Structure formats: structure tokens, C-alpha cells
mmCIF file of C-alpha atoms in Angstrom:
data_model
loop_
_atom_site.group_PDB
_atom_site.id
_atom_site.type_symbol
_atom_site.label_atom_id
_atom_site.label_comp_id
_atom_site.label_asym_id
_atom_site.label_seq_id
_atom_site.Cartn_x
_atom_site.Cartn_y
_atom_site.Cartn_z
ATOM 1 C CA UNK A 1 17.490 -3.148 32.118
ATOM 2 C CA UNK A 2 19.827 -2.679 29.501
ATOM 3 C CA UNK A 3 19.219 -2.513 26.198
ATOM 4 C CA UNK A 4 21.985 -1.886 24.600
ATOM 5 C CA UNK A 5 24.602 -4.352 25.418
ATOM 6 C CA UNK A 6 23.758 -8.328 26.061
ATOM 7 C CA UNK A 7 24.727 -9.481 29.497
ATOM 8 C CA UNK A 8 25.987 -13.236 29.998
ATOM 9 C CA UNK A 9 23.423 -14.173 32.306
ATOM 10 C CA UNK A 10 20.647 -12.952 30.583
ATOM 11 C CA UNK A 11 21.729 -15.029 27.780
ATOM 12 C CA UNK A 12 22.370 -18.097 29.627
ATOM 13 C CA UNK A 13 18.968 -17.787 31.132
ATOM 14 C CA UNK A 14 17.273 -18.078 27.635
ATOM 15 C CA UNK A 15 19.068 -20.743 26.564
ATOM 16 C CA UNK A 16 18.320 -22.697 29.505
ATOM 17 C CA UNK A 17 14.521 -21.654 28.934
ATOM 18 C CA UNK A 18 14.369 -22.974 25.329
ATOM 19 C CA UNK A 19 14.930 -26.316 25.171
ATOM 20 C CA UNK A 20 17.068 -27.030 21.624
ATOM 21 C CA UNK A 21 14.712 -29.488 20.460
ATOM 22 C CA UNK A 22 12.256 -26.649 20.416
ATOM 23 C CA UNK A 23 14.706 -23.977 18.972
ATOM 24 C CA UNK A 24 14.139 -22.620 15.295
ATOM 25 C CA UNK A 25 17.498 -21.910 13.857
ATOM 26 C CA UNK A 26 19.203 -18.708 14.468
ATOM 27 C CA UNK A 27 18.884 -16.063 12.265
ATOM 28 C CA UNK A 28 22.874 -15.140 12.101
ATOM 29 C CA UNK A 29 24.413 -11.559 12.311
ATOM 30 C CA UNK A 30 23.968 -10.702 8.941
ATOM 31 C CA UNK A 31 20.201 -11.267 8.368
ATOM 32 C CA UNK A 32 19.825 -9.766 11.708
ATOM 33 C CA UNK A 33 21.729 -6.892 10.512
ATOM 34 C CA UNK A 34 19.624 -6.831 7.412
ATOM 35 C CA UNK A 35 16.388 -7.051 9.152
ATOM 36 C CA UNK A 36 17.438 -3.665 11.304
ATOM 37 C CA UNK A 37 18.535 -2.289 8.363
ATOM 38 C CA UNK A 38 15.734 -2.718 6.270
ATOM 39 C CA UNK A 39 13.598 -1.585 9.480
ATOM 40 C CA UNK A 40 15.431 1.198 10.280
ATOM 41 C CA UNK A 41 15.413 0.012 14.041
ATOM 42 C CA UNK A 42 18.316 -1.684 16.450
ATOM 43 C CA UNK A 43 17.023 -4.368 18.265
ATOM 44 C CA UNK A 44 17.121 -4.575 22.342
ATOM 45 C CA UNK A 45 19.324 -6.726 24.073
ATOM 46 C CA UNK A 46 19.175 -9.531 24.857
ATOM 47 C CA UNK A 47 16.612 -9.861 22.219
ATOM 48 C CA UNK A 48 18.742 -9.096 19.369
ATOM 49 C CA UNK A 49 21.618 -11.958 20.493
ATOM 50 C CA UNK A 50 18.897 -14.611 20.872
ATOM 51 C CA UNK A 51 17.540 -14.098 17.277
ATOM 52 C CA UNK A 52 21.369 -13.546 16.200
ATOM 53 C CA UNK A 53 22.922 -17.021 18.039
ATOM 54 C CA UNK A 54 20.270 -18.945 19.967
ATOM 55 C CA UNK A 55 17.279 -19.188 18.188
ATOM 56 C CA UNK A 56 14.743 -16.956 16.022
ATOM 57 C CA UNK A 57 11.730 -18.158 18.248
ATOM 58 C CA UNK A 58 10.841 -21.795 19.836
ATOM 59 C CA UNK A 59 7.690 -23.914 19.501
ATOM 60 C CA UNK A 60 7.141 -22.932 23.395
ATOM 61 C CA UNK A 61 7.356 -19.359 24.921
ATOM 62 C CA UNK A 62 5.906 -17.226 27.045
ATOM 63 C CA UNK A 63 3.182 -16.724 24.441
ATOM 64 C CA UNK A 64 0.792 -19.113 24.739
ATOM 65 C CA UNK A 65 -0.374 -19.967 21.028
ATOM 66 C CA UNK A 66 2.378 -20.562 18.842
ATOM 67 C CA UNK A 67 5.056 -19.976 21.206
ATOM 68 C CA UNK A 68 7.960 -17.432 20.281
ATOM 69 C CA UNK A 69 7.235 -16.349 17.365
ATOM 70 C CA UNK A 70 10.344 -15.423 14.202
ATOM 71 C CA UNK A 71 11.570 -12.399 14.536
ATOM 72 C CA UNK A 72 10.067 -11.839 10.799
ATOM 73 C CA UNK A 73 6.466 -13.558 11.262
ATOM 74 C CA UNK A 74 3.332 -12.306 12.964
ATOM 75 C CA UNK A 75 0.705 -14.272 14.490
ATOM 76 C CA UNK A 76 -1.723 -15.904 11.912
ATOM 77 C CA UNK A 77 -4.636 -14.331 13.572
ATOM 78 C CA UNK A 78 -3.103 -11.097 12.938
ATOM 79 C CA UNK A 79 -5.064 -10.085 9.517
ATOM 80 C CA UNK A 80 -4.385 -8.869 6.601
ATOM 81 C CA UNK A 81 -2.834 -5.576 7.823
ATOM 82 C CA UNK A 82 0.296 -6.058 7.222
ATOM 83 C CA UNK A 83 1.862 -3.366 5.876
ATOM 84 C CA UNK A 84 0.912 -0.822 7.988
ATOM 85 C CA UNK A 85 3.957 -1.845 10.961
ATOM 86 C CA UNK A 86 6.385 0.614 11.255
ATOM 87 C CA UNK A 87 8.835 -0.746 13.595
ATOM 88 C CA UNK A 88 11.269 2.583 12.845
ATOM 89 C CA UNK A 89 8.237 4.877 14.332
ATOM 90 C CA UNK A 90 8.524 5.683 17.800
ATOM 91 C CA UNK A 91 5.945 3.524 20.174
ATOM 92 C CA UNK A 92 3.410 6.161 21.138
ATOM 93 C CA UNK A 93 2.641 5.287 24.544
ATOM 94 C CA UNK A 94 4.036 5.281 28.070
ATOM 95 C CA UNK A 95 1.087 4.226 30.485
ATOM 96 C CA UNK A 96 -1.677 2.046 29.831
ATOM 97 C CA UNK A 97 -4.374 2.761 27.494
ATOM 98 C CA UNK A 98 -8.004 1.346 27.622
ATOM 99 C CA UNK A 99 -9.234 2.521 24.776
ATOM 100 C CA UNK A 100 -12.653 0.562 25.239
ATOM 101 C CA UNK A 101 -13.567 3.131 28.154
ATOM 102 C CA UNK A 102 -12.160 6.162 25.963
ATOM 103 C CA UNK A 103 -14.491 8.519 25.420
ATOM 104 C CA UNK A 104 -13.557 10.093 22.184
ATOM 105 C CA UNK A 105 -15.470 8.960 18.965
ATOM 106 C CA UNK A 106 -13.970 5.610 17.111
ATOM 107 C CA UNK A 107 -13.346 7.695 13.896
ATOM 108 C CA UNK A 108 -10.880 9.750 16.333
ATOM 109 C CA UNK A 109 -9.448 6.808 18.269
ATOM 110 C CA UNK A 110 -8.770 4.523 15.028
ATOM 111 C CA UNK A 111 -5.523 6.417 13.915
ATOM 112 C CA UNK A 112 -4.116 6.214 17.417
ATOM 113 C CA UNK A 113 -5.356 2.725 18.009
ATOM 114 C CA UNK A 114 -3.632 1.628 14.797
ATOM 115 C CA UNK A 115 -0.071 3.143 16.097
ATOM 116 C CA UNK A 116 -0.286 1.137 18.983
ATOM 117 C CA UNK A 117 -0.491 -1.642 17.182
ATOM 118 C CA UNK A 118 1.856 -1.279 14.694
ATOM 119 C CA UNK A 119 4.534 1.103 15.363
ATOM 120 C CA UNK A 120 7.398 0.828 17.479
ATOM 121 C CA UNK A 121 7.290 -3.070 17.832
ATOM 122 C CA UNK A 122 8.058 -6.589 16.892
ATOM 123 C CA UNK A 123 5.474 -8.684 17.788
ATOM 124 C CA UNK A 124 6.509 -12.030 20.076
ATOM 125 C CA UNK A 125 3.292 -13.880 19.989
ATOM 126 C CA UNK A 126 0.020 -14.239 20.873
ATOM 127 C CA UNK A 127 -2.238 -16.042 23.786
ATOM 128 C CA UNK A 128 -5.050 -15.769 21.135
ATOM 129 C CA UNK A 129 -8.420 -13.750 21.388
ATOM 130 C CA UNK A 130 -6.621 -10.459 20.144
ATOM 131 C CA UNK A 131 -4.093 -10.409 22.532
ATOM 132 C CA UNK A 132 -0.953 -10.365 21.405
ATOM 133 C CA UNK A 133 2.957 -9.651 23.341
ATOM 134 C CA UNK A 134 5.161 -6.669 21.797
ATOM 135 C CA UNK A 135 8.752 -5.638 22.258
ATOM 136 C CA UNK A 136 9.112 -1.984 22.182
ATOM 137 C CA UNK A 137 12.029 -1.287 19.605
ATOM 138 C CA UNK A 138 11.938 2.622 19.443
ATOM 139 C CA UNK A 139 10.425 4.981 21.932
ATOM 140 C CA UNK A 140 10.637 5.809 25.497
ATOM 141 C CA UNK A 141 9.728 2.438 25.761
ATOM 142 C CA UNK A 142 12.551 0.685 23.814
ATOM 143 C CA UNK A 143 13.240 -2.803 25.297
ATOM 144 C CA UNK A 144 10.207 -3.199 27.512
ATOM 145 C CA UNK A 145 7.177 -5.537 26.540
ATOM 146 C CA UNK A 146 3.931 -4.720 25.998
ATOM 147 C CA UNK A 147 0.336 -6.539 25.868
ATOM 148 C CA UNK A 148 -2.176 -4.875 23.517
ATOM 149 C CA UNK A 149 -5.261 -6.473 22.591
ATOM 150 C CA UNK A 150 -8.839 -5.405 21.258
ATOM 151 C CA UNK A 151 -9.463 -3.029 23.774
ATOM 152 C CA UNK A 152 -6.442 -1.644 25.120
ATOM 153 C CA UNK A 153 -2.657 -1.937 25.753
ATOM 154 C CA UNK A 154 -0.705 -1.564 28.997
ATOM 155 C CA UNK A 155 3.021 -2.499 29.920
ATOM 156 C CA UNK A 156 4.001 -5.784 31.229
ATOM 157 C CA UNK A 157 4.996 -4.830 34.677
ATOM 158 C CA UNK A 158 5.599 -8.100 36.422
ATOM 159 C CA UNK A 159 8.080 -8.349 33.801
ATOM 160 C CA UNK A 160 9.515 -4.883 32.221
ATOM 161 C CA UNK A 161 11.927 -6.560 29.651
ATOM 162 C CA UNK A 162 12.193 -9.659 27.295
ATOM 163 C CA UNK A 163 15.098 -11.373 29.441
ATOM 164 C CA UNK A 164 12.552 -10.925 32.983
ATOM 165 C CA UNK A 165 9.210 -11.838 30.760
ATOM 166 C CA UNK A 166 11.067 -15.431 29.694
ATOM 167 C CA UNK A 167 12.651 -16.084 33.070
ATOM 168 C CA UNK A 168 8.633 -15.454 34.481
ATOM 169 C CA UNK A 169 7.716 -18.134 32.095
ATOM 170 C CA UNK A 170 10.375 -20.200 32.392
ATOM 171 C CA UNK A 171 9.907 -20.104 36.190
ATOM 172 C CA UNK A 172 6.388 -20.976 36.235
ATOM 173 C CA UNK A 173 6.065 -24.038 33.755
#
């Protein structure tokens, strides 16, 4: 998987999955560069040339509710925390987390809870219930996605990066 450089058929694999009737506009290079910017982050290939040229999310994705979402949006059901993402800060975690079966006390786990949640990421969508998809934009896990909901947070193995999470969903509807 890398990261760092879009290749063709990655590319031509999420166009195919987004159908352009369902396509929001593309952000463009410069906002793109202005949202990194502004973030402090680079975005992951092929990630960052979908937003860029193809489309900043679709009306259908792999995420269930709401589709794909803009690169700048969150979910509605996300709350009114807000401000606390910090895309720039590293992702904290490299294997799965069930924080529901964690023994420590909540006041303890709350901190560390909330970096899961909001550093290191963009957040793709949701399938509702508190579950929502993240792409890991800083960390040891830069480029790979990541489910965290209301009790834990684990990688996406069946599908390690964004190009492989779309071609699973694209595959399967």
C-alpha cells in the first residue's frame, strides 16, 4: 500500500466505483492544498487524488448512511465535539482496542478514548449507531482505515487501505 504516490489503477478503480451521477464535485488542488495546510497533515494516496480530481465524496460509499462523506464534513450524528479533531496528531493506536472490556476507570480511559476518536483521522462516514469509518492521516497507521465506535476501535483488515476498502464495496453491491 502506498501512500505516498497515486497509482493509475487505484484511481481508475474509484472512478469506476462512483458512479458520476452520484459524485460531489471535486475539491481541486488548491483547496486540497489548503485543507492540508490548514491541518498540518498530507493526505494518503489515492485518497488525496480522489478529493483533488474525482470527487470530494458520493451519495453511495462504502459507508452505509450518508455514503462518502466531504473531505471537510463529519457525520451529523457526530455531536457537538467538534473542535477537539486534530488530524496533525499522530493516531495513537496500532491493534485493536475494546475499550468496553478495559479495565481501567472511565475517568482514566476518557482522554485516550477521545484521541482515538479525534486525532490522526478524517472521518469517511458512518453505518450509524456510533460507528463510524476513519482514514489514518498521521501515525504508524497513515493510509489504513479504521472502524471505531462506542466501545472500541480496531483496523479494517479485510481491507487495510481506502483504494482495497472501496474496491470491497464496490465488489459486493
Amino acid at each position: 500500500m502506498d501512500t505516498e504516490r497515486a497509482d493509475p489503477g487505484d484511481l481508475d478503480a474509484l472512478r469506476a466505483a462512483f458512479p458520476p451521477e452520484l459524485r460531489r464535485p471535486p475539491l481541486g488542488w488548491d483547496a486540497v492544498h489548503a485543507f492540508e495546510l490548514e491541518q498540518g497533515v498530507v493526505l494518503p494516496e489515492p485518497y488525496r487524488t480522489l478529493v483533488a480530481e474525482i470527487c470530494d465524496g458520493s451519495g453511495e460509499g462504502p459507508a452505509d448512511v450518508d455514503g462518502l462523506i466531504p473531505l471537510t464534513r463529519l457525520p451529523a450524528d457526530w455531536g457537538p465535539d467538534v473542535g477537539q479533531r486534530v488530524p496533525a496528531n499522530p493516531f495513537p493506536l496500532t491493534e485493536a482496542w475494546v475499550w468496553e472490556d478495559d479495565p481501567r476507570p472511565y475517568e482514566e480511559l476518557e482522554p485516550l478514548i477521545d484521541e482515538v476518536g479525534n486525532d490522526g483521522t478524517i472521518v469517511l462516514g458512518t453505518d450509524g449507531c456510533g460507528l463510524y469509518w476513519h482514514l489514518v492521516v498521521t501515525g504508524a497507521q497513515r493510509g489504513r482505515i479504521w472502524v471505531v465506535s462506542d466501545v472500541g476501535a480496531a483496523p479494517a483488515e479485510e481491507e487495510p487501505g481506502f483504494a482495497d476498502w472501496v474496491a470491497r464495496w464496490a465488489k459486493s453491491r
